[in-house]
């Protein structure tokens, strides 16, 4: 199935790491480091044991030199050793070291064989090791081992030579175990499994989930060979371990398998509506693979009810899933994270009867909303389709991105936010990418003729780029193509257009988008959209796009109103556009005169109680949140009093459940009248963002003092 996108393997592995976090499979850093240390320790011991057993192995490993498989050899050996060891421990037995060494040797051999066939077809592994030779290995292991050693000496490829020597050692170690009492039945079972695994590798079958566990089944069979007649082996457990390793491996190698035309269990289950795979289809496949890994780990955990000690096996399996996706050994603290032991912003003062601060309560409200899929924040938009028939569709992409950014704001000032929640929302955003056309995200994914737009792209890229220091940039690569399309589009007055139209579009889906624009309307360059998109560039790659950011900043300066505000095409009132414009200007051009004019506008519209309102209406929480956020991101010394008053006014309107009331957020005219939408969840997200931004200007002590103005 062809793939028409432009994603990279590094990006998809970051998505797999995101999915692992979303499924709750990621270990704490210390546990992950400990598991990797044990893997290296066992692998080093296995390598030393093999060198002591065989001069041929020592020569083959040395011949490989600094090549990648040699660098990873101790890890491949350690993986097999640890599986054997932990499956033995699961049966409440001391590990059998000879079985562990055979498992180490076999795991390294089968992994190297897979590499030889997949990545180095010229090496000839599938020609040197025939089905007859594999069968002979179990009929006459001693003679076959000698033959494998001879083939290794003649092999031109160093990788092939090492593989053949490893298989020779597997034959010799297996024969020694077979000589134990009652070993013949276990030997036959092991032979059948190895022959099946060989067939899968050579024929490059689209392996089903039953075959994904084969390498771990072999490891278990080696344990049975070492301990015939002991406690029944945990076959379900071994199969689950194998499934985890296989599906995560397929997730990590998804693009490489696509490019090479290799079988991949995750792609075998993909069934997109379009004959070509889109980016979102790949995200679905990665998410499905990691979800299958979680289910398999739950099967391992369930084995504890049958008397197996599986805690170590679960920890090992989770660590290997992380390692398979290039998980960093040390994850640096997030930007703005408080030092250990420092007071957390928003926490109650000592002796306060309230057990949580205002920001913590707001976060708790948003976390509860996330558990419902943001039902209250979903905009059910009644709109015409291409044939002018009206339908109602749910919009939650922009809302989810806004809420995720607010939770990231809270985390950056020290409020705990579960990583799994952030990862779940970011994964959902990636999977919402438009499947029919290039250009990123649209407001209504369920309306395929609605084109992607710069506003949704900007909000989603902000969330992806800000997620974490190690993965944010890689995740935001999903926006590279849409960003380039927008920057290359001739927007009015130096901006970028709101709708993203593929200039190369030739498909039926592209034609449907073009036909729909006269129905939907809204074409043009809109100030708040340009500002939101520009701020995404600043969050993601400010140095790469410095010149283009200069262009967008100049556009915003020209579009500023006489009173210092910026109006919006798609949102209610002047405060949203002013907030978005100031966020970009303060970040990229803080000395621009437009910044000072914007701050003056906001101070001038603040009422005596510290709040802001639309026109002459009563003060509103959402207007206050926008104005406060805009002022906080650009504030100078003369704005401190206004910030204190704004914080106090906003906190005074917070409900006991941590929320703020729903008020109009989205507002635009249509042929059938004005469309207005607001939600308590959205107001709360922007209020949280405003308070977090204010706290960075005013210091961590201010909100803990319940918003009392000086």
Short mmCIF file of N, CA and C in Angstrom, two decimals, residues 48 78 175 332 347 468 470 487 502 685 700:
data_model
loop_
_atom_site.label_atom_id
_atom_site.label_comp_id
_atom_site.label_asym_id
_atom_site.label_seq_id
_atom_site.Cartn_x
_atom_site.Cartn_y
_atom_site.Cartn_z
N UNK A 48 31.37 -12.35 27.05
CA UNK A 48 32.60 -12.90 27.63
C UNK A 48 32.55 -14.43 27.66
N UNK A 78 22.11 -9.53 25.70
CA UNK A 78 21.46 -9.27 26.98
C UNK A 78 19.96 -9.43 26.93
N UNK A 175 22.62 -28.83 22.13
CA UNK A 175 22.91 -30.25 22.26
C UNK A 175 23.31 -30.59 23.70
N UNK A 332 15.63 15.38 30.20
CA UNK A 332 15.86 16.61 30.95
C UNK A 332 14.58 17.19 31.50
N UNK A 347 -0.17 26.61 45.01
CA UNK A 347 -0.44 25.81 46.19
C UNK A 347 -0.94 26.70 47.32
N UNK A 468 7.70 18.38 25.12
CA UNK A 468 8.82 18.06 25.99
C UNK A 468 10.12 18.37 25.28
N UNK A 470 12.80 16.76 24.77
CA UNK A 470 13.43 15.77 23.90
C UNK A 470 12.58 15.41 22.69
N UNK A 487 3.72 29.18 4.13
CA UNK A 487 4.72 30.22 3.94
C UNK A 487 4.98 30.49 2.46
N UNK A 502 -3.69 22.99 -1.55
CA UNK A 502 -2.52 22.34 -2.13
C UNK A 502 -2.34 22.79 -3.58
N UNK A 685 -9.50 26.98 30.28
CA UNK A 685 -8.18 26.80 29.68
C UNK A 685 -7.49 28.15 29.49
N UNK A 700 6.17 33.41 41.94
CA UNK A 700 5.37 32.26 42.33
C UNK A 700 4.52 32.50 43.59
#
